[in-house]
Structure formats: C-alpha cells, structure tokens
mmCIF file of C-alpha atoms in Angstrom:
data_model
loop_
_atom_site.group_PDB
_atom_site.id
_atom_site.type_symbol
_atom_site.label_atom_id
_atom_site.label_comp_id
_atom_site.label_asym_id
_atom_site.label_seq_id
_atom_site.Cartn_x
_atom_site.Cartn_y
_atom_site.Cartn_z
ATOM 1 C CA UNK A 1 0.000 0.000 0.000
ATOM 2 C CA UNK A 2 2.796 2.370 0.900
ATOM 3 C CA UNK A 3 4.482 1.624 -2.444
ATOM 4 C CA UNK A 4 1.314 2.538 -4.367
ATOM 5 C CA UNK A 5 1.000 5.895 -2.578
ATOM 6 C CA UNK A 6 4.611 6.729 -3.445
ATOM 7 C CA UNK A 7 3.927 6.027 -7.150
ATOM 8 C CA UNK A 8 0.790 8.155 -7.158
ATOM 9 C CA UNK A 9 2.668 11.057 -5.523
ATOM 10 C CA UNK A 10 5.423 10.812 -8.167
ATOM 11 C CA UNK A 11 2.917 10.781 -11.026
ATOM 12 C CA UNK A 12 1.064 13.763 -9.557
ATOM 13 C CA UNK A 13 4.293 15.724 -9.210
ATOM 14 C CA UNK A 14 5.264 14.942 -12.786
ATOM 15 C CA UNK A 15 1.891 16.109 -14.061
ATOM 16 C CA UNK A 16 2.203 19.310 -12.026
ATOM 17 C CA UNK A 17 5.665 20.027 -13.420
ATOM 18 C CA UNK A 18 4.469 19.398 -16.990
ATOM 19 C CA UNK A 19 1.582 21.824 -16.481
ATOM 20 C CA UNK A 20 3.911 24.470 -15.111
ATOM 21 C CA UNK A 21 6.220 23.994 -18.049
ATOM 22 C CA UNK A 22 3.425 24.433 -20.565
ATOM 23 C CA UNK A 23 2.151 27.524 -18.735
ATOM 24 C CA UNK A 24 5.636 29.083 -18.700
ATOM 25 C CA UNK A 25 6.147 28.289 -22.396
ATOM 26 C CA UNK A 26 2.732 29.763 -23.237
ATOM 27 C CA UNK A 27 3.503 32.903 -21.251
ATOM 28 C CA UNK A 28 6.897 33.210 -22.953
ATOM 29 C CA UNK A 29 5.362 32.853 -26.451
ATOM 30 C CA UNK A 30 2.656 35.354 -25.534
ATOM 31 C CA UNK A 31 5.290 37.809 -24.299
ATOM 32 C CA UNK A 32 7.366 37.352 -27.462
ATOM 33 C CA UNK A 33 4.286 37.814 -29.636
ATOM 34 C CA UNK A 34 3.377 40.966 -27.729
ATOM 35 C CA UNK A 35 6.905 42.340 -28.118
ATOM 36 C CA UNK A 36 6.857 41.529 -31.830
ATOM 37 C CA UNK A 37 3.537 43.323 -32.298
ATOM 38 C CA UNK A 38 4.780 46.291 -30.277
ATOM 39 C CA UNK A 39 7.906 46.429 -32.442
ATOM 40 C CA UNK A 40 5.849 46.282 -35.637
ATOM 41 C CA UNK A 41 3.545 49.063 -34.410
ATOM 42 C CA UNK A 42 6.551 51.208 -33.539
ATOM 43 C CA UNK A 43 8.113 50.518 -36.949
ATOM 44 C CA UNK A 44 4.858 51.297 -38.753
ATOM 45 C CA UNK A 45 4.508 54.469 -36.701
ATOM 46 C CA UNK A 46 8.055 55.445 -37.664
ATOM 47 C CA UNK A 47 7.371 54.659 -41.337
ATOM 48 C CA UNK A 48 4.193 56.740 -41.273
ATOM 49 C CA UNK A 49 6.105 59.599 -39.655
ATOM 50 C CA UNK A 50 8.803 59.428 -42.348
ATOM 51 C CA UNK A 51 6.172 59.250 -45.080
ATOM 52 C CA UNK A 52 4.352 62.216 -43.563
ATOM 53 C CA UNK A 53 7.606 64.196 -43.349
ATOM 54 C CA UNK A 54 8.513 63.323 -46.961
ATOM 55 C CA UNK A 55 5.004 64.274 -48.082
ATOM 56 C CA UNK A 56 5.290 67.550 -46.172
ATOM 57 C CA UNK A 57 8.685 68.261 -47.755
ATOM 58 C CA UNK A 58 7.306 67.469 -51.210
ATOM 59 C CA UNK A 59 4.317 69.724 -50.585
ATOM 60 C CA UNK A 60 6.619 72.521 -49.408
ATOM 61 C CA UNK A 61 8.865 72.072 -52.467
ATOM 62 C CA UNK A 62 5.855 72.145 -54.790
ATOM 63 C CA UNK A 63 4.596 75.251 -53.013
ATOM 64 C CA UNK A 64 7.980 76.909 -53.495
ATOM 65 C CA UNK A 65 8.030 75.918 -57.175
ATOM 66 C CA UNK A 66 4.648 77.547 -57.647
ATOM 67 C CA UNK A 67 6.024 80.756 -56.173
ATOM 68 C CA UNK A 68 9.108 80.864 -58.410
ATOM 69 C CA UNK A 69 7.525 81.625 -61.780
ATOM 70 C CA UNK A 70 9.557 83.753 -64.152
ATOM 71 C CA UNK A 71 8.615 87.412 -63.787
ATOM 72 C CA UNK A 72 8.761 90.302 -66.240
ATOM 73 C CA UNK A 73 10.126 93.732 -65.308
ATOM 74 C CA UNK A 74 8.575 96.789 -66.945
ATOM 75 C CA UNK A 75 11.726 98.823 -66.294
ATOM 76 C CA UNK A 76 14.022 96.256 -67.964
ATOM 77 C CA UNK A 77 12.323 95.425 -71.259
ATOM 78 C CA UNK A 78 13.913 95.725 -74.672
ATOM 79 C CA UNK A 79 11.893 96.646 -77.779
ATOM 80 C CA UNK A 80 11.138 93.065 -78.806
ATOM 81 C CA UNK A 81 9.990 91.986 -75.363
ATOM 82 C CA UNK A 82 7.804 95.089 -75.109
ATOM 83 C CA UNK A 83 6.114 94.272 -78.430
ATOM 84 C CA UNK A 84 5.630 90.653 -77.384
ATOM 85 C CA UNK A 85 4.188 91.642 -73.990
ATOM 86 C CA UNK A 86 1.701 94.056 -75.572
ATOM 87 C CA UNK A 87 0.597 91.404 -78.080
ATOM 88 C CA UNK A 88 0.064 88.700 -75.438
ATOM 89 C CA UNK A 89 -1.782 91.157 -73.174
ATOM 90 C CA UNK A 90 -4.074 92.374 -75.967
ATOM 91 C CA UNK A 91 -4.762 88.809 -77.125
ATOM 92 C CA UNK A 92 -5.931 87.815 -73.640
ATOM 93 C CA UNK A 93 -7.736 91.051 -72.883
ATOM 94 C CA UNK A 94 -9.484 91.681 -76.186
ATOM 95 C CA UNK A 95 -9.146 88.512 -78.299
ATOM 96 C CA UNK A 96 -10.251 89.176 -81.895
ATOM 97 C CA UNK A 97 -7.453 89.882 -84.391
ATOM 98 C CA UNK A 98 -4.914 90.106 -81.544
ATOM 99 C CA UNK A 99 -5.524 86.511 -80.539
ATOM 100 C CA UNK A 100 -5.230 85.427 -84.174
ATOM 101 C CA UNK A 101 -1.879 87.234 -84.474
ATOM 102 C CA UNK A 102 -0.431 85.686 -81.290
ATOM 103 C CA UNK A 103 -1.598 82.158 -82.088
ATOM 104 C CA UNK A 104 -0.060 82.407 -85.570
ATOM 105 C CA UNK A 105 3.164 83.845 -84.133
ATOM 106 C CA UNK A 106 3.582 80.790 -81.880
ATOM 107 C CA UNK A 107 4.053 78.734 -85.038
ATOM 108 C CA UNK A 108 6.186 81.314 -86.864
ATOM 109 C CA UNK A 109 7.302 84.864 -86.063
ATOM 110 C CA UNK A 110 5.728 87.929 -84.495
ATOM 111 C CA UNK A 111 6.168 90.671 -87.100
ATOM 112 C CA UNK A 112 5.824 94.340 -86.150
ATOM 113 C CA UNK A 113 5.506 96.936 -88.924
ATOM 114 C CA UNK A 114 6.001 100.671 -88.355
ATOM 115 C CA UNK A 115 3.124 102.576 -89.961
ATOM 116 C CA UNK A 116 2.034 106.197 -90.135
ATOM 117 C CA UNK A 117 -1.349 107.336 -88.813
ATOM 118 C CA UNK A 118 -2.314 108.555 -92.288
ATOM 119 C CA UNK A 119 -1.650 105.111 -93.751
ATOM 120 C CA UNK A 120 -3.792 103.342 -91.142
ATOM 121 C CA UNK A 121 -6.608 105.877 -90.823
ATOM 122 C CA UNK A 122 -6.057 106.139 -87.064
ATOM 123 C CA UNK A 123 -6.927 109.489 -85.504
ATOM 124 C CA UNK A 124 -5.097 110.138 -82.254
ATOM 125 C CA UNK A 125 -3.328 112.951 -80.432
ATOM 126 C CA UNK A 126 -0.231 110.735 -80.353
ATOM 127 C CA UNK A 127 2.283 111.789 -83.047
ATOM 128 C CA UNK A 128 4.290 108.566 -82.937
ATOM 129 C CA UNK A 129 4.286 105.450 -85.070
ATOM 130 C CA UNK A 130 1.445 103.003 -85.371
ATOM 131 C CA UNK A 131 2.847 99.537 -84.643
ATOM 132 C CA UNK A 132 1.018 96.871 -86.630
ATOM 133 C CA UNK A 133 1.323 93.318 -85.305
ATOM 134 C CA UNK A 134 1.011 90.145 -87.362
ATOM 135 C CA UNK A 135 1.823 86.465 -86.997
ATOM 136 C CA UNK A 136 1.248 85.614 -90.647
ATOM 137 C CA UNK A 137 3.439 88.125 -92.482
ATOM 138 C CA UNK A 138 0.312 89.827 -93.829
ATOM 139 C CA UNK A 139 -1.166 93.215 -92.985
ATOM 140 C CA UNK A 140 -3.214 93.078 -89.787
ATOM 141 C CA UNK A 141 -5.782 95.087 -87.841
ATOM 142 C CA UNK A 142 -3.902 94.505 -84.553
ATOM 143 C CA UNK A 143 -2.238 97.840 -83.815
ATOM 144 C CA UNK A 144 -0.894 99.907 -80.943
ATOM 145 C CA UNK A 145 0.758 103.278 -80.259
ATOM 146 C CA UNK A 146 3.232 104.336 -77.576
ATOM 147 C CA UNK A 147 3.728 107.532 -75.581
ATOM 148 C CA UNK A 148 6.243 108.288 -72.844
ATOM 149 C CA UNK A 149 9.194 106.291 -71.554
ATOM 150 C CA UNK A 150 10.109 103.462 -69.224
ATOM 151 C CA UNK A 151 7.640 101.555 -67.072
ATOM 152 C CA UNK A 152 5.141 104.444 -67.205
ATOM 153 C CA UNK A 153 5.029 104.289 -71.013
ATOM 154 C CA UNK A 154 1.420 104.569 -72.203
ATOM 155 C CA UNK A 155 0.168 101.911 -74.616
ATOM 156 C CA UNK A 156 -2.960 102.557 -76.695
ATOM 157 C CA UNK A 157 -4.391 99.417 -78.305
ATOM 158 C CA UNK A 158 -6.445 99.350 -81.498
ATOM 159 C CA UNK A 159 -8.323 96.940 -83.711
ATOM 160 C CA UNK A 160 -8.103 98.617 -87.100
ATOM 161 C CA UNK A 161 -9.064 102.247 -86.293
ATOM 162 C CA UNK A 162 -11.046 101.388 -83.144
ATOM 163 C CA UNK A 163 -9.415 102.520 -79.905
ATOM 164 C CA UNK A 164 -9.793 99.739 -77.291
ATOM 165 C CA UNK A 165 -8.138 101.646 -74.475
ATOM 166 C CA UNK A 166 -4.890 102.977 -73.024
ATOM 167 C CA UNK A 167 -2.871 101.465 -70.193
ATOM 168 C CA UNK A 168 0.685 101.713 -68.883
ATOM 169 C CA UNK A 169 3.445 99.222 -69.637
ATOM 170 C CA UNK A 170 3.841 98.474 -65.905
ATOM 171 C CA UNK A 171 0.132 97.598 -65.653
ATOM 172 C CA UNK A 172 0.475 95.296 -68.654
ATOM 173 C CA UNK A 173 3.455 93.597 -67.015
ATOM 174 C CA UNK A 174 1.601 93.248 -63.694
ATOM 175 C CA UNK A 175 -1.310 91.596 -65.517
ATOM 176 C CA UNK A 176 0.986 89.163 -67.362
ATOM 177 C CA UNK A 177 2.926 88.279 -64.207
ATOM 178 C CA UNK A 178 -0.346 87.546 -62.412
ATOM 179 C CA UNK A 179 -1.279 85.219 -65.284
ATOM 180 C CA UNK A 180 2.217 83.612 -65.172
ATOM 181 C CA UNK A 181 2.696 84.428 -68.869
ATOM 182 C CA UNK A 182 6.304 85.655 -68.675
ATOM 183 C CA UNK A 183 7.665 82.530 -70.388
ATOM 184 C CA UNK A 184 5.237 82.905 -73.302
ATOM 185 C CA UNK A 185 6.196 86.575 -73.676
ATOM 186 C CA UNK A 186 9.912 85.727 -73.724
ATOM 187 C CA UNK A 187 9.423 82.884 -76.195
ATOM 188 C CA UNK A 188 7.584 85.185 -78.608
ATOM 189 C CA UNK A 189 10.167 87.945 -78.050
ATOM 190 C CA UNK A 190 12.870 85.613 -79.359
ATOM 191 C CA UNK A 191 10.843 85.278 -82.578
ATOM 192 C CA UNK A 192 9.836 88.951 -82.858
ATOM 193 C CA UNK A 193 10.928 90.900 -85.944
ATOM 194 C CA UNK A 194 10.706 94.698 -85.858
ATOM 195 C CA UNK A 195 10.140 97.136 -88.710
ATOM 196 C CA UNK A 196 9.038 94.410 -91.118
ATOM 197 C CA UNK A 197 7.088 94.917 -94.339
ATOM 198 C CA UNK A 198 3.757 93.113 -94.224
ATOM 199 C CA UNK A 199 2.113 91.803 -97.388
ATOM 200 C CA UNK A 200 -0.749 94.097 -98.353
ATOM 201 C CA UNK A 201 0.843 97.095 -96.632
ATOM 202 C CA UNK A 202 -0.214 99.918 -98.929
ATOM 203 C CA UNK A 203 2.220 102.238 -97.170
ATOM 204 C CA UNK A 204 5.252 100.433 -98.622
ATOM 205 C CA UNK A 205 6.923 102.272 -101.506
ATOM 206 C CA UNK A 206 10.118 101.865 -103.446
ATOM 207 C CA UNK A 207 13.079 103.971 -102.389
ATOM 208 C CA UNK A 208 13.503 106.924 -104.711
ATOM 209 C CA UNK A 209 16.754 108.136 -106.248
ATOM 210 C CA UNK A 210 16.862 110.983 -103.728
ATOM 211 C CA UNK A 211 18.199 108.538 -101.121
ATOM 212 C CA UNK A 212 21.526 108.380 -102.966
ATOM 213 C CA UNK A 213 22.463 111.860 -101.731
ATOM 214 C CA UNK A 214 24.712 112.012 -98.672
ATOM 215 C CA UNK A 215 22.673 113.470 -95.826
ATOM 216 C CA UNK A 216 23.940 112.141 -92.466
ATOM 217 C CA UNK A 217 27.127 113.766 -91.100
ATOM 218 C CA UNK A 218 30.295 111.655 -91.030
ATOM 219 C CA UNK A 219 30.557 112.048 -87.224
ATOM 220 C CA UNK A 220 27.590 109.702 -86.883
ATOM 221 C CA UNK A 221 28.556 107.223 -89.560
ATOM 222 C CA UNK A 222 29.943 103.771 -88.820
ATOM 223 C CA UNK A 223 29.000 100.698 -86.811
ATOM 224 C CA UNK A 224 28.371 101.297 -83.124
ATOM 225 C CA UNK A 225 27.615 98.982 -80.189
ATOM 226 C CA UNK A 226 25.770 99.270 -76.884
ATOM 227 C CA UNK A 227 25.096 96.948 -73.933
ATOM 228 C CA UNK A 228 22.598 99.379 -72.355
ATOM 229 C CA UNK A 229 19.817 96.914 -73.083
ATOM 230 C CA UNK A 230 18.971 95.934 -69.519
ATOM 231 C CA UNK A 231 19.690 92.268 -70.207
ATOM 232 C CA UNK A 232 23.394 92.403 -71.114
ATOM 233 C CA UNK A 233 22.832 91.788 -74.818
ATOM 234 C CA UNK A 234 24.690 93.793 -77.470
ATOM 235 C CA UNK A 235 22.653 95.944 -79.880
ATOM 236 C CA UNK A 236 24.235 97.307 -83.049
ATOM 237 C CA UNK A 237 23.635 100.684 -84.680
ATOM 238 C CA UNK A 238 24.758 101.042 -88.302
ATOM 239 C CA UNK A 239 24.838 104.514 -89.871
ATOM 240 C CA UNK A 240 25.758 105.261 -93.486
ATOM 241 C CA UNK A 241 25.596 108.534 -95.391
ATOM 242 C CA UNK A 242 21.835 108.165 -95.909
ATOM 243 C CA UNK A 243 20.550 105.287 -93.786
ATOM 244 C CA UNK A 244 20.182 104.306 -90.128
ATOM 245 C CA UNK A 245 19.633 100.748 -89.025
ATOM 246 C CA UNK A 246 19.228 100.119 -85.301
ATOM 247 C CA UNK A 247 19.123 96.440 -84.353
ATOM 248 C CA UNK A 248 16.786 97.397 -81.506
ATOM 249 C CA UNK A 249 14.079 98.166 -84.040
ATOM 250 C CA UNK A 250 14.619 101.487 -85.851
ATOM 251 C CA UNK A 251 15.445 101.675 -89.550
ATOM 252 C CA UNK A 252 15.207 104.682 -91.859
ATOM 253 C CA UNK A 253 16.292 105.912 -95.277
ATOM 254 C CA UNK A 254 17.164 109.547 -94.635
ATOM 255 C CA UNK A 255 16.182 112.040 -97.345
ATOM 256 C CA UNK A 256 17.307 115.606 -97.879
ATOM 257 C CA UNK A 257 13.681 116.754 -98.168
ATOM 258 C CA UNK A 258 10.900 116.516 -95.593
ATOM 259 C CA UNK A 259 8.260 115.381 -98.066
ATOM 260 C CA UNK A 260 7.219 111.790 -98.716
ATOM 261 C CA UNK A 261 4.760 109.191 -97.497
ATOM 262 C CA UNK A 262 6.675 105.961 -96.971
ATOM 263 C CA UNK A 263 7.380 104.942 -93.346
ATOM 264 C CA UNK A 264 10.743 103.595 -94.472
ATOM 265 C CA UNK A 265 11.806 107.161 -95.321
ATOM 266 C CA UNK A 266 12.566 110.052 -92.972
ATOM 267 C CA UNK A 267 14.395 113.334 -92.671
ATOM 268 C CA UNK A 268 16.996 114.826 -90.330
ATOM 269 C CA UNK A 269 17.092 118.065 -88.347
ATOM 270 C CA UNK A 270 19.660 119.446 -85.903
ATOM 271 C CA UNK A 271 18.687 120.639 -82.417
ATOM 272 C CA UNK A 272 20.386 121.336 -79.070
ATOM 273 C CA UNK A 273 19.007 119.665 -75.930
ATOM 274 C CA UNK A 274 20.598 120.044 -72.490
ATOM 275 C CA UNK A 275 23.664 121.626 -74.113
ATOM 276 C CA UNK A 276 24.241 118.677 -76.476
ATOM 277 C CA UNK A 277 23.858 118.969 -80.248
ATOM 278 C CA UNK A 278 21.465 116.200 -81.390
ATOM 279 C CA UNK A 279 20.267 115.161 -84.822
ATOM 280 C CA UNK A 280 16.610 114.175 -84.886
ATOM 281 C CA UNK A 281 15.477 111.536 -87.374
ATOM 282 C CA UNK A 282 11.757 111.731 -88.017
ATOM 283 C CA UNK A 283 9.364 109.771 -90.175
ATOM 284 C CA UNK A 284 8.044 111.537 -93.289
ATOM 285 C CA UNK A 285 4.806 113.376 -92.626
ATOM 286 C CA UNK A 286 5.565 113.904 -88.934
ATOM 287 C CA UNK A 287 7.204 116.644 -86.910
ATOM 288 C CA UNK A 288 10.217 115.998 -84.624
ATOM 289 C CA UNK A 289 9.173 114.824 -81.176
ATOM 290 C CA UNK A 290 7.566 111.634 -79.917
ATOM 291 C CA UNK A 291 8.469 108.811 -82.276
ATOM 292 C CA UNK A 292 11.677 110.468 -83.476
ATOM 293 C CA UNK A 293 15.160 109.079 -82.870
ATOM 294 C CA UNK A 294 17.713 111.527 -81.443
ATOM 295 C CA UNK A 295 21.429 110.849 -81.956
ATOM 296 C CA UNK A 296 24.413 112.955 -80.922
ATOM 297 C CA UNK A 297 28.135 112.480 -81.589
ATOM 298 C CA UNK A 298 29.782 112.810 -78.181
ATOM 299 C CA UNK A 299 32.839 111.863 -76.098
ATOM 300 C CA UNK A 300 32.913 109.790 -72.907
ATOM 301 C CA UNK A 301 36.052 108.525 -71.131
ATOM 302 C CA UNK A 302 38.145 109.809 -74.044
ATOM 303 C CA UNK A 303 36.204 107.677 -76.535
ATOM 304 C CA UNK A 304 34.002 108.788 -79.428
ATOM 305 C CA UNK A 305 30.434 107.656 -78.752
ATOM 306 C CA UNK A 306 26.912 108.219 -79.996
ATOM 307 C CA UNK A 307 24.278 109.174 -77.458
ATOM 308 C CA UNK A 308 20.750 108.007 -78.225
ATOM 309 C CA UNK A 309 18.033 109.968 -76.427
ATOM 310 C CA UNK A 310 14.330 110.805 -76.458
ATOM 311 C CA UNK A 311 12.827 114.183 -77.327
ATOM 312 C CA UNK A 312 13.485 115.470 -73.786
ATOM 313 C CA UNK A 313 17.147 114.587 -74.004
ATOM 314 C CA UNK A 314 16.899 111.641 -71.609
ATOM 315 C CA UNK A 315 19.522 109.069 -72.550
ATOM 316 C CA UNK A 316 18.302 105.729 -73.901
ATOM 317 C CA UNK A 317 21.732 104.273 -74.673
ATOM 318 C CA UNK A 318 25.383 105.135 -75.307
ATOM 319 C CA UNK A 319 26.923 103.480 -78.382
ATOM 320 C CA UNK A 320 30.644 102.644 -78.562
ATOM 321 C CA UNK A 321 33.087 101.821 -81.352
ATOM 322 C CA UNK A 322 33.601 98.223 -80.197
ATOM 323 C CA UNK A 323 31.703 95.462 -78.422
ATOM 324 C CA UNK A 324 34.414 95.307 -75.766
ATOM 325 C CA UNK A 325 33.925 98.978 -74.854
ATOM 326 C CA UNK A 326 30.142 98.491 -74.884
ATOM 327 C CA UNK A 327 30.370 95.586 -72.426
ATOM 328 C CA UNK A 328 32.845 97.470 -70.235
ATOM 329 C CA UNK A 329 30.438 100.409 -69.952
ATOM 330 C CA UNK A 330 27.203 98.406 -69.818
ATOM 331 C CA UNK A 331 24.361 100.459 -68.258
ATOM 332 C CA UNK A 332 26.879 102.988 -66.930
ATOM 333 C CA UNK A 333 25.518 106.483 -66.276
ATOM 334 C CA UNK A 334 27.664 109.528 -67.079
ATOM 335 C CA UNK A 335 27.463 112.763 -65.122
ATOM 336 C CA UNK A 336 27.169 114.997 -68.199
ATOM 337 C CA UNK A 337 24.157 113.105 -69.587
ATOM 338 C CA UNK A 338 20.539 113.291 -68.519
ATOM 339 C CA UNK A 339 18.787 110.050 -67.498
#
C-alpha cells in the first residue's frame, strides 16, 4: 500500500511540473508575440512619420516651385519683349485679331511693322508710329501706339481704327505676371521681328533716287555697339551717309527733303538739348518729337560715342566703337548726360 501511494505522488508531481512547463512556455510565447507586435507598431509608426515628413517636404517644395515663376520687369524690357508683352496682353484682354496674331506667331514669327497714322486711318493725339502686329506676315488690324518712356510708357491698343483703351506698360506687365505668362512673352520675343514689311501694306513704296544723296554727317557714320539693353545683350547701330539701321528696331532711309509718305523714309534736323547737339530723325509726314530718334556724336572717357536719347534729351543708350567697350560700360551712367 505504501508503495502505491509513493507512485501516485510521483505521477502527480510529474503532471504538475508538466503543467507548469506548458504555462511558462505559453507565457513566454505570448510575451514574445506581444513584443513583436509592439515592435511592428513602432516601426509602422516610424514609417508613417517618415512618409508624412517626406510628403510635407514634397508639398513645401511644390509650393515653393509655384512661387518661383519667371517674372517680367517693366523697367528692364527691350523693344522686342515690349512688343511681345503688348501682343500677349491684348490677345488675352481683347481677343479678336490680336488673338489670331499671337496664335499664328507661336508657329512662326511675331512681325511688327512701323506705320504712319495717315496710312492706317487712325486718328489720335499721339504723333508717334502706329505699330502693326502680325503672326502671318500679312497686314493686320492689330495695332498699338506708344507715348512716354520706361515703365510708365502709355500703350494705346487698337483693332483697325477702333481705340480699345490705353494702359501703362507696368500695368500690362503686372497683368501678365499675375497670369504667369512671362515665359510665353519671352518665347515670342525671341521670334519677334521689328520694322518688317507686311504683305498688303499699302504704305510700302520703293526707295527713290533721292536717297543716294549724302545726308547724315560723317561724325555719326559707322558701326556702333551698346550693352545698355537691360539684359546684357549687345545691340548694333549702323549709320551710313543716308541710312540708319538700329538692331533694336529702328530703320530709316534719310532724305534731304521733308516730303514723302513711306514709313521707311525720314528726314533729319539738328537741335540742341541740355547743351548737347542732337540730330533728330523723323518719319516723313511727322514733326520731330515723340516717335523720333535723337542721336548725338559725343565723347565719354576719351572715346568717341553716340548718345541716343528721347525728345526730352533723356539718354536711352550710349553706343561705342567696339563690343568690348560696350560691355565694359554696360548700363553705366555719365554725369554729363541726362537720365
């Protein structure tokens, strides 16, 4: 009997130990599983945090990109960019023939012809040129006139003879910058051609034999260079005994007489402004003033130069005998000149 009790006690103890072992193993597995889940949650939380940070950085970068559009500056616009800006503005603001011209120019070139008011039938107090804009190389009803200088320059926009309104160049630029159209303006400016002859332009006439006479003084003649363009580019001015060709957009056959009707022809007069002797070059049928080009032989830093100015004697550019001198004196202001 005693032997049987001893066996039963041993079996009971073994069963108890086995149960404890299973409980401990179960608790250990449960603890490991819990730690594993906790680790995964922490990892996922970390991943989500990294993803959120990356998303935030991407959003910030995109926001910055949206704020870094190219901008136009009304005070630093050359002739071609000005023409392009006016065309894009008028196309968006008024549509009609302006939109046709700009859409055509995207596929080709933006041509700008210089016309007289008499040739276009436009009646205006402005005595300057009528600028006719086309994207097809043919005569167009998209026209504008300019008055004044710099960012405050006044731009009057027409469709044929109809005056659509007048605004300043700085307001045009502000409108285009708001629309993020600076890139389009610059792309068209690269393809803009000034003082072109448009097919169907009844104001175009053949040069007469009178242009063979020497009219322009030798002190102005030659090839001259300026970097006063606001963008560092070099513009060239070529003057012969009877013709001026300014790469910035002015070209004229200078006649000895003040009569004629072609916008490619003009006449010269001498005048003194701010103590400097200028020669004014004015389109036939107009009087010297707004729309005229004023050139004066002058000396700066011991070098012969040509000063280009407006009718008030305010300097537009100083032309030098070489590109090197032009670059050296880029946008430099001289004390004896008015700006």
